mmCIF file of C-alpha atoms and ligand atoms in Angstrom:
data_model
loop_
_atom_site.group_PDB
_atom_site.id
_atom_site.type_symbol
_atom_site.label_atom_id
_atom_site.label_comp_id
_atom_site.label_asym_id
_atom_site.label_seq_id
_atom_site.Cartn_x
_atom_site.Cartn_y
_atom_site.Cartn_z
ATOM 1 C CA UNK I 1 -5.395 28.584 0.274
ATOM 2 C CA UNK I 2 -7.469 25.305 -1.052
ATOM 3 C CA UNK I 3 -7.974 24.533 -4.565
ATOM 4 C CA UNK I 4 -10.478 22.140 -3.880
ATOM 5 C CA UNK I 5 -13.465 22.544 -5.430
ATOM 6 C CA UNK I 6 -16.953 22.504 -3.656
ATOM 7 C CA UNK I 7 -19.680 20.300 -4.618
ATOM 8 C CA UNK I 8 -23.202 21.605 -4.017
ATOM 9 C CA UNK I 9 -25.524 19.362 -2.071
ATOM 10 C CA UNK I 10 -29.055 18.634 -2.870
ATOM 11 C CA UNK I 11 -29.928 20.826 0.403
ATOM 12 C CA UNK I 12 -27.773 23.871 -0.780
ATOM 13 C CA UNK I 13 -24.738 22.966 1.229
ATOM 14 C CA UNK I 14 -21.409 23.261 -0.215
ATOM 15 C CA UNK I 15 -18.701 20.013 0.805
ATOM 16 C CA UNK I 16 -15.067 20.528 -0.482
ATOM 17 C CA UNK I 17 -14.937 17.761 -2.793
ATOM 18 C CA UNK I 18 -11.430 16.101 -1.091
ATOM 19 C CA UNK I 19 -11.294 15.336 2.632
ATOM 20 C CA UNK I 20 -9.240 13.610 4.873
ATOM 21 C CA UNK I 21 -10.266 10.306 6.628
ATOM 22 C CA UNK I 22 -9.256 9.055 9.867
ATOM 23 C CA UNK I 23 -10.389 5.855 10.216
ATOM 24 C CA UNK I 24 -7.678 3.447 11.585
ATOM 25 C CA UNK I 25 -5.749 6.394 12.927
ATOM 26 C CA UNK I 26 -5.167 5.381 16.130
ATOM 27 C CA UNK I 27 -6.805 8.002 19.174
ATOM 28 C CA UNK I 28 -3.631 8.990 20.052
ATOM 29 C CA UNK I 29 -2.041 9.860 17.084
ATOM 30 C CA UNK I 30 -5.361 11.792 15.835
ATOM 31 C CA UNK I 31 -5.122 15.182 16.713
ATOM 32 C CA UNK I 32 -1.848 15.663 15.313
ATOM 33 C CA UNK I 33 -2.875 13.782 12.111
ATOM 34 C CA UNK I 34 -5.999 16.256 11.937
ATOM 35 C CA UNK I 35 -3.498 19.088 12.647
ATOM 36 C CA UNK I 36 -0.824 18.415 9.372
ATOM 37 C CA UNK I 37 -3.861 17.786 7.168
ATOM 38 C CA UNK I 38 -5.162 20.948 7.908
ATOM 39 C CA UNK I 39 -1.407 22.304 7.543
ATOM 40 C CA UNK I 40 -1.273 21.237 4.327
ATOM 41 C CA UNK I 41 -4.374 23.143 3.420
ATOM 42 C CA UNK I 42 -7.548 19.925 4.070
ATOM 43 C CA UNK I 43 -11.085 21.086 5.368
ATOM 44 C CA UNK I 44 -13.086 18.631 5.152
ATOM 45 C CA UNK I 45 -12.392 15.548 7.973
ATOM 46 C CA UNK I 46 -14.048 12.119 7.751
ATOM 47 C CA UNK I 47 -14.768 10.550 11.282
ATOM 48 C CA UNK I 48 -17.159 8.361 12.932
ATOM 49 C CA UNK I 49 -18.110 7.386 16.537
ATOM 50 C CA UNK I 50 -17.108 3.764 15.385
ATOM 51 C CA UNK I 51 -13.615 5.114 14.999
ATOM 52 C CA UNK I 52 -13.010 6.404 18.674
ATOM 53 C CA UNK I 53 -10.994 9.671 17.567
ATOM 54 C CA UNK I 54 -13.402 11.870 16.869
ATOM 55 C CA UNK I 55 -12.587 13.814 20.411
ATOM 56 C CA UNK I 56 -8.843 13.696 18.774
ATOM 57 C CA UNK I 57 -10.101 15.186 15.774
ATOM 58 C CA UNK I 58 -11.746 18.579 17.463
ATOM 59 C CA UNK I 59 -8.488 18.531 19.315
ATOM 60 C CA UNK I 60 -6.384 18.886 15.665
ATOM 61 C CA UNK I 61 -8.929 21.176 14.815
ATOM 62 C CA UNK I 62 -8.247 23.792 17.420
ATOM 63 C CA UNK I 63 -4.522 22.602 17.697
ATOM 64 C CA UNK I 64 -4.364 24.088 13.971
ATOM 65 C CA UNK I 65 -5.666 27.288 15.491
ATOM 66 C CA UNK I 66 -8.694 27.420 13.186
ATOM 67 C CA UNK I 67 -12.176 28.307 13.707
ATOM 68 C CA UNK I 68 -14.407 25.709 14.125
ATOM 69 C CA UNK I 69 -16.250 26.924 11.021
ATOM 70 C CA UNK I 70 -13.600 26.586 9.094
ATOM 71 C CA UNK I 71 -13.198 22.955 8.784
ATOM 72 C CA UNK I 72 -16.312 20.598 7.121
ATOM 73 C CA UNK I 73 -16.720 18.040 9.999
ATOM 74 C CA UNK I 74 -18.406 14.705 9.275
ATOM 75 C CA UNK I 75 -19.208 12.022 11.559
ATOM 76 C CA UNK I 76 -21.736 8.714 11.760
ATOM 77 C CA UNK I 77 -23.746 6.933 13.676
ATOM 78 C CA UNK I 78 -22.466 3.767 14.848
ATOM 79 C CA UNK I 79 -24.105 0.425 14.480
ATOM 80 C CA UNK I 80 -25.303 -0.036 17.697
ATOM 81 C CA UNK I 81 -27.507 2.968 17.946
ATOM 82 C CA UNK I 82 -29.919 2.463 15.264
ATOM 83 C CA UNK I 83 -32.923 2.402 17.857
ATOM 84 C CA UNK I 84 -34.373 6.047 17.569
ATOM 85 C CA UNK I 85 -33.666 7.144 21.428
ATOM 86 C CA UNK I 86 -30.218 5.793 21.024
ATOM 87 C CA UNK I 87 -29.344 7.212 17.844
ATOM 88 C CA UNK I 88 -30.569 10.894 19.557
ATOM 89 C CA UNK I 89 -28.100 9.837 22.747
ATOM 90 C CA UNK I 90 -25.119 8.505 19.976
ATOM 91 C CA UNK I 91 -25.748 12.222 18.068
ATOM 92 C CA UNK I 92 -25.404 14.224 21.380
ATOM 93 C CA UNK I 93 -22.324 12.152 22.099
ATOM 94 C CA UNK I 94 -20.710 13.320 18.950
ATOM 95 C CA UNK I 95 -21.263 16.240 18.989
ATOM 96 C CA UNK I 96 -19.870 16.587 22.738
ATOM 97 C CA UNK I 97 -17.049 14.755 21.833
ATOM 98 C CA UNK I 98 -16.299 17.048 19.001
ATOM 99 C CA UNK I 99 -16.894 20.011 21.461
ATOM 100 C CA UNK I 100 -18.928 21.301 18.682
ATOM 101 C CA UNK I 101 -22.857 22.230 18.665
ATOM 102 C CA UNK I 102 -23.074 20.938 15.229
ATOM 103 C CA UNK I 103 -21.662 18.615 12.154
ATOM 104 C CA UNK I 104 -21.427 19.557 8.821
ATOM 105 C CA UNK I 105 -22.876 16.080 7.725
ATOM 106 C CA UNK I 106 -24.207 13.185 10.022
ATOM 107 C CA UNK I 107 -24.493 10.069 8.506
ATOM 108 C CA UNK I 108 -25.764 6.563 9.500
ATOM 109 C CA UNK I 109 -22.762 4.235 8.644
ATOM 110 C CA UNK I 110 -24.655 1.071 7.237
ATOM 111 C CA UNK I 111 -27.906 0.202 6.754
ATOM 112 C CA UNK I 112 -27.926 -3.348 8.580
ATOM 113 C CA UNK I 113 -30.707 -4.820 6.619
ATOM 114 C CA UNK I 114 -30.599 -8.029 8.704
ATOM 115 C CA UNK I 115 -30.630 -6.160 12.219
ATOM 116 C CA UNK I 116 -33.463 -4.008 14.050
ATOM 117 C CA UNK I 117 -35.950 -5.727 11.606
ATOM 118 C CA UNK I 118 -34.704 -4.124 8.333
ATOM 119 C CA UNK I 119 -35.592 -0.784 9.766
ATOM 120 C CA UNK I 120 -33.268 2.003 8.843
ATOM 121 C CA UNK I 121 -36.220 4.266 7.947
ATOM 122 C CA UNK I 122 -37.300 5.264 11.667
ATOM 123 C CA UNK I 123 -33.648 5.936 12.173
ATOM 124 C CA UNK I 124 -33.492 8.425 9.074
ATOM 125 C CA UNK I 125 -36.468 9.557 10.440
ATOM 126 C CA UNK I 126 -33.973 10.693 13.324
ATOM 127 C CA UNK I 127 -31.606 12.456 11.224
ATOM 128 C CA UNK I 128 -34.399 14.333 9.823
ATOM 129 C CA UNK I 129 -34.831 15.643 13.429
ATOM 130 C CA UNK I 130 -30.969 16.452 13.761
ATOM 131 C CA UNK I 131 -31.473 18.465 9.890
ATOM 132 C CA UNK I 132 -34.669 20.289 10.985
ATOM 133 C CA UNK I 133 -33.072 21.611 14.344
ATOM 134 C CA UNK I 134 -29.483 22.653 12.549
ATOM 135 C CA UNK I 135 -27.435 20.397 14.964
ATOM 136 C CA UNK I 136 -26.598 18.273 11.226
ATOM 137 C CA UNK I 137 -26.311 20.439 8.607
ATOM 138 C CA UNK I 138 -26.743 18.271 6.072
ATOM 139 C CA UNK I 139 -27.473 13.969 6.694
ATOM 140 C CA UNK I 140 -26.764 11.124 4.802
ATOM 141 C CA UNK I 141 -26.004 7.625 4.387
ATOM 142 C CA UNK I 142 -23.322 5.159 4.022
ATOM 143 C CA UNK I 143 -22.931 1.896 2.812
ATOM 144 C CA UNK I 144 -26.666 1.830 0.835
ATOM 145 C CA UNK I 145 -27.296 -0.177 -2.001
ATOM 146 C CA UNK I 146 -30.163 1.237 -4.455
ATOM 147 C CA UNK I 147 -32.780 -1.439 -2.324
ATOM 148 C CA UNK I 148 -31.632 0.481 0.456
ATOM 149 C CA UNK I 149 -32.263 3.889 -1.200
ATOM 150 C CA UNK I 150 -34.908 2.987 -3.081
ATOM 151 C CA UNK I 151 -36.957 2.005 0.391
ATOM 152 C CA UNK I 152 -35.967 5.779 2.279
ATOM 153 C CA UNK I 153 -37.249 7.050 -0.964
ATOM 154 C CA UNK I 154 -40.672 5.177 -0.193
ATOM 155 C CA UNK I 155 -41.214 6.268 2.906
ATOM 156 C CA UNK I 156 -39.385 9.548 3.691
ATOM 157 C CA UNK I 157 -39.637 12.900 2.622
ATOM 158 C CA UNK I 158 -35.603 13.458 2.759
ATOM 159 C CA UNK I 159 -33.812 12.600 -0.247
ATOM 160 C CA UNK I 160 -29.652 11.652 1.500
ATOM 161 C CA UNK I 161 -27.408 14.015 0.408
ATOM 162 C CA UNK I 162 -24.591 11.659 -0.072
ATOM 163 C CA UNK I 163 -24.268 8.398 0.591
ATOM 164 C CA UNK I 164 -20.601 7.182 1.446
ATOM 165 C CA UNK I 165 -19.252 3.946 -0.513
ATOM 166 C CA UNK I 166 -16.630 1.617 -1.107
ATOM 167 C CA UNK I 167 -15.211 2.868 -4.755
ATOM 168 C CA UNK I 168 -11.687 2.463 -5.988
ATOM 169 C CA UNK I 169 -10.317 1.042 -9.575
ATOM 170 C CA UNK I 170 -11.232 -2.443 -8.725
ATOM 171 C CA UNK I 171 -14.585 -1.614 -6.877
ATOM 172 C CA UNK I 172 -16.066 1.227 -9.212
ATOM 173 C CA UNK I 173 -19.790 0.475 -7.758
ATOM 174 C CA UNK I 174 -20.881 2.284 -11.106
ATOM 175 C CA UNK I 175 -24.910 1.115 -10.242
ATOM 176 C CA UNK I 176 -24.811 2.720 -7.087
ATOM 177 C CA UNK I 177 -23.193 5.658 -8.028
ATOM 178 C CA UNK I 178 -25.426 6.014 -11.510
ATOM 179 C CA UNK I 179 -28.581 5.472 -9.044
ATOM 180 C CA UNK I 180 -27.457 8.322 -6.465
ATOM 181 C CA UNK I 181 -26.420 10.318 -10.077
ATOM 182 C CA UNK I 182 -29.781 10.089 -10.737
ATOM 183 C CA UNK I 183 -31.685 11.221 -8.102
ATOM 184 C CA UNK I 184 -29.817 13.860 -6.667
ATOM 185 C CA UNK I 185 -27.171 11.643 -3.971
ATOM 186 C CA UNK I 186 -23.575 12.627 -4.427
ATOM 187 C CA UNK I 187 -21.299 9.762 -3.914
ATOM 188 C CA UNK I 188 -18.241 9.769 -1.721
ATOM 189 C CA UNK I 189 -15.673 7.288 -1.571
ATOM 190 C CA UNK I 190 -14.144 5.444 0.697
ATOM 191 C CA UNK I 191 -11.051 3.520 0.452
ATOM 192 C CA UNK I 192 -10.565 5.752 -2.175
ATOM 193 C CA UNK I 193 -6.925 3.984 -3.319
ATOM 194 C CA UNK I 194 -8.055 0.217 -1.538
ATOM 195 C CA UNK I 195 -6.018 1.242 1.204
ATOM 196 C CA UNK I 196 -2.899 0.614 -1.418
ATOM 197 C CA UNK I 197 -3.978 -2.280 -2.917
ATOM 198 C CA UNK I 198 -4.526 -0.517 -6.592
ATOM 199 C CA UNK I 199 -1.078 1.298 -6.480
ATOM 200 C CA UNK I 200 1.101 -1.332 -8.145
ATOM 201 C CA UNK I 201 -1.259 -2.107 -11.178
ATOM 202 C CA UNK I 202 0.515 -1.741 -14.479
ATOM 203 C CA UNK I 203 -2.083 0.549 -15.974
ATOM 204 C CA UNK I 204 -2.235 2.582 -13.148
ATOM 205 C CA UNK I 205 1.926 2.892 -12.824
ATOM 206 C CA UNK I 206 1.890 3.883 -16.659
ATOM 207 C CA UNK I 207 -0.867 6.599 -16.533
ATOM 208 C CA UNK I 208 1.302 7.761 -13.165
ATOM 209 C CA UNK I 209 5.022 7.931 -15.259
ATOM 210 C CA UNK I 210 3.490 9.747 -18.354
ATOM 211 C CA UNK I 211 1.545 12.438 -15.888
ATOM 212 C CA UNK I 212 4.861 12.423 -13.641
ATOM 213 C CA UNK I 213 2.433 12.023 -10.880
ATOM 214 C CA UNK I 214 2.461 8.844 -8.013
ATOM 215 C CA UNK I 215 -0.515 6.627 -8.642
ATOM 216 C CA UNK I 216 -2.167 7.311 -5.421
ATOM 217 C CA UNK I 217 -2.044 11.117 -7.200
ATOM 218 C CA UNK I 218 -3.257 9.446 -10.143
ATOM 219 C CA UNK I 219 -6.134 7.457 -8.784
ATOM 220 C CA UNK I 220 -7.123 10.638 -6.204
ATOM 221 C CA UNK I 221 -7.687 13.068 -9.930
ATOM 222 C CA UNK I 222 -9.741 9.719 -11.218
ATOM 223 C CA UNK I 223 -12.507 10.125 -8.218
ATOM 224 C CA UNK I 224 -12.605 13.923 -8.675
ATOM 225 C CA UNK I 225 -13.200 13.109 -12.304
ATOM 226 C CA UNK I 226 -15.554 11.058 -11.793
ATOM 227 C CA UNK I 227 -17.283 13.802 -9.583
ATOM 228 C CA UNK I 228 -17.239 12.003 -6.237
ATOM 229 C CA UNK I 229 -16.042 13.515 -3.207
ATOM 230 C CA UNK I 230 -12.651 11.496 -2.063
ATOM 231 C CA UNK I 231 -11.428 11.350 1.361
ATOM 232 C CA UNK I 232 -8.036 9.647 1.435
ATOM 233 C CA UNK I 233 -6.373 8.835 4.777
ATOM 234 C CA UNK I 234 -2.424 9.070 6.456
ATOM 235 C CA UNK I 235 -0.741 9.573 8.789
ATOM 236 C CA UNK I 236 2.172 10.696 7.106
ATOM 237 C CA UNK I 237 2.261 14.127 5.974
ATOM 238 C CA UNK I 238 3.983 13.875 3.204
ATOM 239 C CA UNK I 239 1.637 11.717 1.262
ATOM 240 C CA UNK I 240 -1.097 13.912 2.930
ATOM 241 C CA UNK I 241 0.336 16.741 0.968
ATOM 242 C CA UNK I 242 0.519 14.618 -2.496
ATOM 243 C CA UNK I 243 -3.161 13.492 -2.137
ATOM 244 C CA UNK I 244 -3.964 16.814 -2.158
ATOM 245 C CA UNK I 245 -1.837 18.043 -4.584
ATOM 246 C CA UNK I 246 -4.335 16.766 -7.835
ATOM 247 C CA UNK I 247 -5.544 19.819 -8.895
ATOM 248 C CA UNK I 248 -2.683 20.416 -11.728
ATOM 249 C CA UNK I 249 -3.690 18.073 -14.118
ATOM 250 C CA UNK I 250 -6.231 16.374 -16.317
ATOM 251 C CA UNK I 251 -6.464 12.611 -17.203
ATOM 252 C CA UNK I 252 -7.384 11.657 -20.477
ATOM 253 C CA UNK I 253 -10.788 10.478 -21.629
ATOM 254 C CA UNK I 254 -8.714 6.906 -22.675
ATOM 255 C CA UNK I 255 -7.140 6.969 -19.444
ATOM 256 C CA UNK I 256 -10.095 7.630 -17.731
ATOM 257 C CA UNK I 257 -11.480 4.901 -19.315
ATOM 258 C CA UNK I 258 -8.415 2.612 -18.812
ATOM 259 C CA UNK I 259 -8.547 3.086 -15.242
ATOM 260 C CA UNK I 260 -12.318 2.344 -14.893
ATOM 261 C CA UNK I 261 -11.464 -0.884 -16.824
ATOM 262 C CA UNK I 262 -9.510 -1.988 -14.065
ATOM 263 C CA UNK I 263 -13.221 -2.561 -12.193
ATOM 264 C CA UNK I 264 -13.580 -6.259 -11.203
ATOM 265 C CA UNK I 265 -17.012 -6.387 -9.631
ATOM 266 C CA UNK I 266 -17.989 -7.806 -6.360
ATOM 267 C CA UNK I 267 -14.834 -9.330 -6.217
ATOM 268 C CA UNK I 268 -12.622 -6.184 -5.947
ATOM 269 C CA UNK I 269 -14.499 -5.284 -2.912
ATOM 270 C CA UNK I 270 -11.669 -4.965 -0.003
ATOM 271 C CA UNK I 271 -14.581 -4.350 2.685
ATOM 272 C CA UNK I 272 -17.755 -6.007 3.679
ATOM 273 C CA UNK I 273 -21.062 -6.373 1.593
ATOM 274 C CA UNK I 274 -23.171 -3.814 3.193
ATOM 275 C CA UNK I 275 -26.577 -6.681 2.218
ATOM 276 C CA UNK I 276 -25.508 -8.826 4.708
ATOM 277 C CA UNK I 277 -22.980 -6.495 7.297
ATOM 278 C CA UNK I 278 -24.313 -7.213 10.416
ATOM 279 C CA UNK I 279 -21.189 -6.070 12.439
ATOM 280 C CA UNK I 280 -22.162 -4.007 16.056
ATOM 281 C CA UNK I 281 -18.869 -3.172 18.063
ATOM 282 C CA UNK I 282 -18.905 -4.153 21.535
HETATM 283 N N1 NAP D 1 -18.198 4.669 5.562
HETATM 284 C C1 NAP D 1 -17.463 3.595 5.705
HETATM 285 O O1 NAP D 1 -17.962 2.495 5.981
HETATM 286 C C2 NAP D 1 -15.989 3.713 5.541
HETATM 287 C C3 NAP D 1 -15.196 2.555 5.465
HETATM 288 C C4 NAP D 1 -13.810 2.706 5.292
HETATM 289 C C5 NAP D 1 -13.264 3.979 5.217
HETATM 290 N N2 NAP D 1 -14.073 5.098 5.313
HETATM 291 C C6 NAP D 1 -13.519 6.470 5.245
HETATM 292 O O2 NAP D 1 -12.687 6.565 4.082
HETATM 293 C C7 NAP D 1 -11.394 6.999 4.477
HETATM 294 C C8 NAP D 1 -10.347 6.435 3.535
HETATM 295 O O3 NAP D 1 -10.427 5.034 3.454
HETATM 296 P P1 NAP D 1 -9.304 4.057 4.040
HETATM 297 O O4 NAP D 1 -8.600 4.719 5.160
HETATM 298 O O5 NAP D 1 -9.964 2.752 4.307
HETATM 299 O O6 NAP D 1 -8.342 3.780 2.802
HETATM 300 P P2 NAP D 1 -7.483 4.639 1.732
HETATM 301 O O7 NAP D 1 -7.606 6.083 1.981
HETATM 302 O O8 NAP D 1 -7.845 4.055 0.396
HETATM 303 O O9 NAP D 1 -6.014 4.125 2.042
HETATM 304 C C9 NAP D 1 -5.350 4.416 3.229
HETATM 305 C C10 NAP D 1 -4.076 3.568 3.269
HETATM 306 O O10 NAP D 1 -3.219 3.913 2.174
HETATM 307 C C11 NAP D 1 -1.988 4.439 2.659
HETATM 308 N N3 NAP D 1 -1.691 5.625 1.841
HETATM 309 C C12 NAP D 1 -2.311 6.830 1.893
HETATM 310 N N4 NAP D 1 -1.805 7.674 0.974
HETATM 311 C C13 NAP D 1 -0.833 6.991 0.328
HETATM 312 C C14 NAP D 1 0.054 7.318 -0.719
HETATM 313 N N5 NAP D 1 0.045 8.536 -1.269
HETATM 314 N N6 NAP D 1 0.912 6.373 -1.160
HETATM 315 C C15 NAP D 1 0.930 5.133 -0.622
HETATM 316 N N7 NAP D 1 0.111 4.762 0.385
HETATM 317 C C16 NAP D 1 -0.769 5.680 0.863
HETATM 318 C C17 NAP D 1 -2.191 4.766 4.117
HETATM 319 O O11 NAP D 1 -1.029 4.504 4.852
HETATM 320 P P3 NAP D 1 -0.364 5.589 5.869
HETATM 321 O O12 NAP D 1 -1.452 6.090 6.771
HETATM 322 O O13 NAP D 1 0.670 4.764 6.561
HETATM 323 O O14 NAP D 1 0.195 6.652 4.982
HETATM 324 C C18 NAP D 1 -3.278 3.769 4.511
HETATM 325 O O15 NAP D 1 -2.708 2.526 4.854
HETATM 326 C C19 NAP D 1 -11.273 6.474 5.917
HETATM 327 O O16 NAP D 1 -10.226 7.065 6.620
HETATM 328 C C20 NAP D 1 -12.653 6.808 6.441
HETATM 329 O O17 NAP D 1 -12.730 8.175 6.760
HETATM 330 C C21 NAP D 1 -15.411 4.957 5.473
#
């Protein structure tokens, strides 16, 4: 039914390559969210515990009817929880909420290099538990910077698998992802069309008309290009249904190009920095 492609992880796990995020989908409206994106032929879903749905999003699952093992299932561990004995409590609360005995991918959602003393390694140290006893199939990060990266690569023995970013046209993060490219991190990307914000841009409109494509399709096929996993988010069916309709056609090297252009540095960023995030919900 999918055409997505799978991308293989540096642990041997397979990830279909476009997913479907729910963050800012509201608890209620969750489950039946999950259930048209896997309609429309998604299965891969993007949660977190910060986003209070992921209970809603086993719901869709089984709403759709489909096996658990069907659907890729990612989730992350909140801010709060970085304290080993609280991240092991935050993990078993996923997973109950999910009604699952496992995720597909567990990651920790920023590194918070100001809080708990810089230390995000004793909490990857965690998620190398959650790995070695198959509750996580696969862990990784979010929100790392190559510092960040650089300092689990000191003093761990797990290399992430992916680590989750801000990238759209005006945010490429091209250092991250050429630091991840190089030692075996797949990037995914998040905000993956700024949440709209890229959608009106002239070059991006004129790639759009001459592919008779939107430019949310447009921007979707530049990620997979680019060989980053994309997880787009609506609650609309309909434009669930064109963001995953990008396997049809090819852009152009120059367009490629054209597009990447569009990059404008640490000013394009739409979210937070993750150097000096510091955010822990109540
Ligand atoms: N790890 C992190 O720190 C982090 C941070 C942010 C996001 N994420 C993940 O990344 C996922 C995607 O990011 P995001 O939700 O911030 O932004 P996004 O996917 O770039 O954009 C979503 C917004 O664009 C609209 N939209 C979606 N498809 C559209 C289309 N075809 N045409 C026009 N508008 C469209 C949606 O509106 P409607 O819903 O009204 O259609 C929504 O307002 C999240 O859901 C989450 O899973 C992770």
């Amino acid at each position: 039914m999918s055409s997505v492609p799978p991308i293989t992880l540096n642990d041997g796990n397979t990830i279909p390559q476009l997913g479907f995020g729910v963050f800012q989908i509201k608890p209620d409206q969750t489950a039946a969210a999950v259930r048209s994106a896997l309609e429309v032929g998604y299965r891969h879903i993007d949660t977190a515990e910060m986003y209070g749905n992921e209970k809603q999003v086993g719901q869709g699952i089984r709403d759709a009817g489909l096996d658990r093992r069907e659907v890729f299932i990612t989730s992350k561990l909140n801010n709060g929880y970085h304290r080993p004995d609280d991240a092991r409590r935050a993990f078993d609360d996923t997973l109950s909420a999910l009604a699952s005995d496992y995720v597909d991918l567990f990651l920790i959602h920023w590194p918070l290099p100001t809080l708990y003393d810089g230390d995000f390694v004793s909490t990857w140290n965690v998620l190398e538990e959650f790995a070695k006893d198959g509750r996580a199939r696969s862990i990784g990060v979010s929100n790392f910077q190559i510092a960040h990266l650089d300092r689990l690569a000191e003093r761990s023995q797990t290399v992430p698998t992916v680590n989750q970013v801000e990238a759209h046209p005006y945010f490429t993060n091209d250092e991250v992802r050429a630091h991840g490219r190089e030692h075996g991190i797949v990037t995914e990307a998040w905000s993956p069309i700024a949440q709209g914000k890229v959608l009106d841009d002239g070059v991006i409109t004129r790639v759009a008309d001459a592919h008779r494509k939107t430019p949310a399709q447009v921007v979707l096929r530049w990620h997979i290009q680019r060989g980053d996993i994309v997880i787009p988010k609506s609650v609309h069916p309909e434009r669930m249904k064109s963001n995953f309709d990008i396997f049809d056609f090819s852009l152009e090297g120059s367009e490629m190009d054209a597009i990447t252009g569009l990059d404008r540095g640490e000013p394009g960023r739409t979210g937070p920095n993750p150097d000096v995030f510091a955010y822990i919900p109540d």
